[in-house]
């Protein structure tokens, strides 16, 4: 065991080649889903990746879950480079990294009873005999708040929140060190969201889990994450401890994101002061700072050179990728 | 677009060359050759005669070499002689191709003219009585074997009612349009019935699916009438998947033509190919099959172009 | 209770009055009431928020106003008075003359709500053409003007684009242009920003408020998101399992919710405040409409429920200052 971070991504790049429509005369392009991203998740903490659709947060999470091979750069798990491992070696690492998805229904086999769904990872990794597996499934079900009679029912007989509980039980069946949760509560009703968030918190306390939590919902992130990394168009633009990020956001995009998120109790909104324009296409990210096309502060330097993610005089662990240091000149 | 068409042309030529080789090879692999037929027909022929004839026709050479020779000749527009008809292949093929195009074209258009409106009508009132009636007829058309239906048509219209000829084509120089047209009626009906059912089903499914889309609800929310919703908003979208199946169906229609033409003794490509293969008429069978390939390729190209015309999301740039 | 709520009929300040609306869905297994006795008023320039969780009947309510409830659903009872005329039971042709001109609707999915094979300009212009309010060329010109007004850059050029060539935010702008080109008195917006990213959502909310200010449109804004509702609505209706459980001006509702369900919803929202160890949660799940608990529909999840709540259904009572609540335990 090493003391470093549990999971680390170094200079991670993930590009997807795409072909445009037509059976002939196709044009080729590259989706710059993730570009030169450095991040780490410490043991026992929750790191949230936030950003809008197309910012690369899901691709980054999936690359970290070893579902994609990075185009370049490396993923380190417990200090070991796992990005280039072969099929067998990767299996033992995957056991320690599990995923939960947004749509619990789509990720549960509709033809298996819940007990079998939760037991499946145990069967795949040949853990225990039948009786032992049954005991473990019962314990897992209890820890996520499912009842014993639920084990013989099928996924369609459950509500969205219950299905997400099933998916969570399956994810923790192999006692993973890291759980990567991709928008796990986004498809749920508000009154159910907090139930699932509370469950995730309980499991973290009881099993010492580490979470990489992908979400577009700042309010959820604020309540759930220890640290937050804000992504925009394939890059991390700011990273900080949660309270610090919300109290003193440095990057103009983070500020805009926080300002745009509607909040209860502020009264009716006054139009104006919102971020204009659309996110550019990840097929052709703009040169320089990727945010410059929408940034109210952008100057020539922003259009030419890409700012590095640096800590400067911000608080410990607070890094932002902007030429302007807190509103100053570049 | 020009680039796309050019590319498709090159593709098609390549497909044709490969097909010609495959067909040539398959025919070459068939047991027996024309000389065997001659021996069967003429018991006085000696084995020396047979060897001499094989050398004369080049049948003693390996198949690759024979194919090479054929291809060389074909490129100079010399497609050889038909053994059965004792005429240059193209001369035999010409009228047959014309007859088949009439038969296929008419049944294709008719089956669309029947199938698409029927499918739309069924989709507008799904699970209603008219929908069940249309579905029943469509399934009947799909399920009835072509040869059986052909016999039924002959028995009813030619034997019992005696109003239509059972087989053949019009006598040359026959007076009047109907005199030659009446020979086409039963074969066209036979082919049309078989494919109209399919078209109805595809159109119905596509239209039902389209009418469920959010943008149809949007159109209704703007105050569009049912007619406008169906013909302006739904039809073009529903046609997109239908075009694909219809184009694929075109090849199926062609194979249906083979059976239909044979039963009705209709002198088209289908019957020609059938007779040529049964009679070991290499040259004719080969070229006729290649023409069939060309027709199918043309059908597919037409489908691709229709596709791009219907759907702005598709561009062949 | 409808009587208790009724304002003077023919009130010039009300453009849309909905009274005791019932929408039922009939299937082999029986009939469920997806919307049960819903009543509300909408005035010009007002934004009425309709909030609730999935299955509470908010979208069905919206669709029923335009008679667009998908089969096997149908409006079983009630009145929908638009400028004093009841829309229920109107023949198709008469309804078509109302849709898009006096009562318009925009939907949640800008991706799928536009016709993929018709250019956006044509789709916007079509609303005018359908109602014969302009010639084809006039309609096209008006469409371009409208597209520019909703913030489509280079509108004249973009009018020829197809939906797939536009981003989600742009498509929702097109939807708004299409819905408002005939200047309807009422716009029904069914989760119009739910599918959009927050920064784009902010743009669209601003746009809706701007246009409302200019045209005086009354907006029924439907959302599951209380935060969005609190930023856009003047008044709020809260629905639960097919019924309205609370109505109040937005400021009073969020400052002092009266119904335990409303209170629960607001409390469970992850707040902007510091992290809490445990988020407050409403226990249980939304009941199945075919198996509602007896009495108050929220009683099986309510901490305050007693025998009365479990046997009798609380009426929606008018409390004054624009507030209504359906709860025996509510104390104003």
CSV table of C-alpha atoms in Angstrom, one decimal, chain A residues 21-25, chain B residues 3 7 11 315 317:
chain,number,residue,atom,x,y,z
A,21,UNK,CA,-22.5,10.5,-42.7
A,22,UNK,CA,-22.6,9.0,-46.2
A,23,UNK,CA,-21.6,5.7,-47.5
A,24,UNK,CA,-19.0,7.5,-49.6
A,25,UNK,CA,-17.1,10.7,-49.5
B,3,UNK,CA,-18.1,12.7,-56.4
B,7,UNK,CA,-17.5,6.7,-56.6
B,11,UNK,CA,-18.0,0.6,-57.0
B,315,UNK,CA,-25.3,14.3,-47.4
B,317,UNK,CA,-20.4,15.3,-49.6
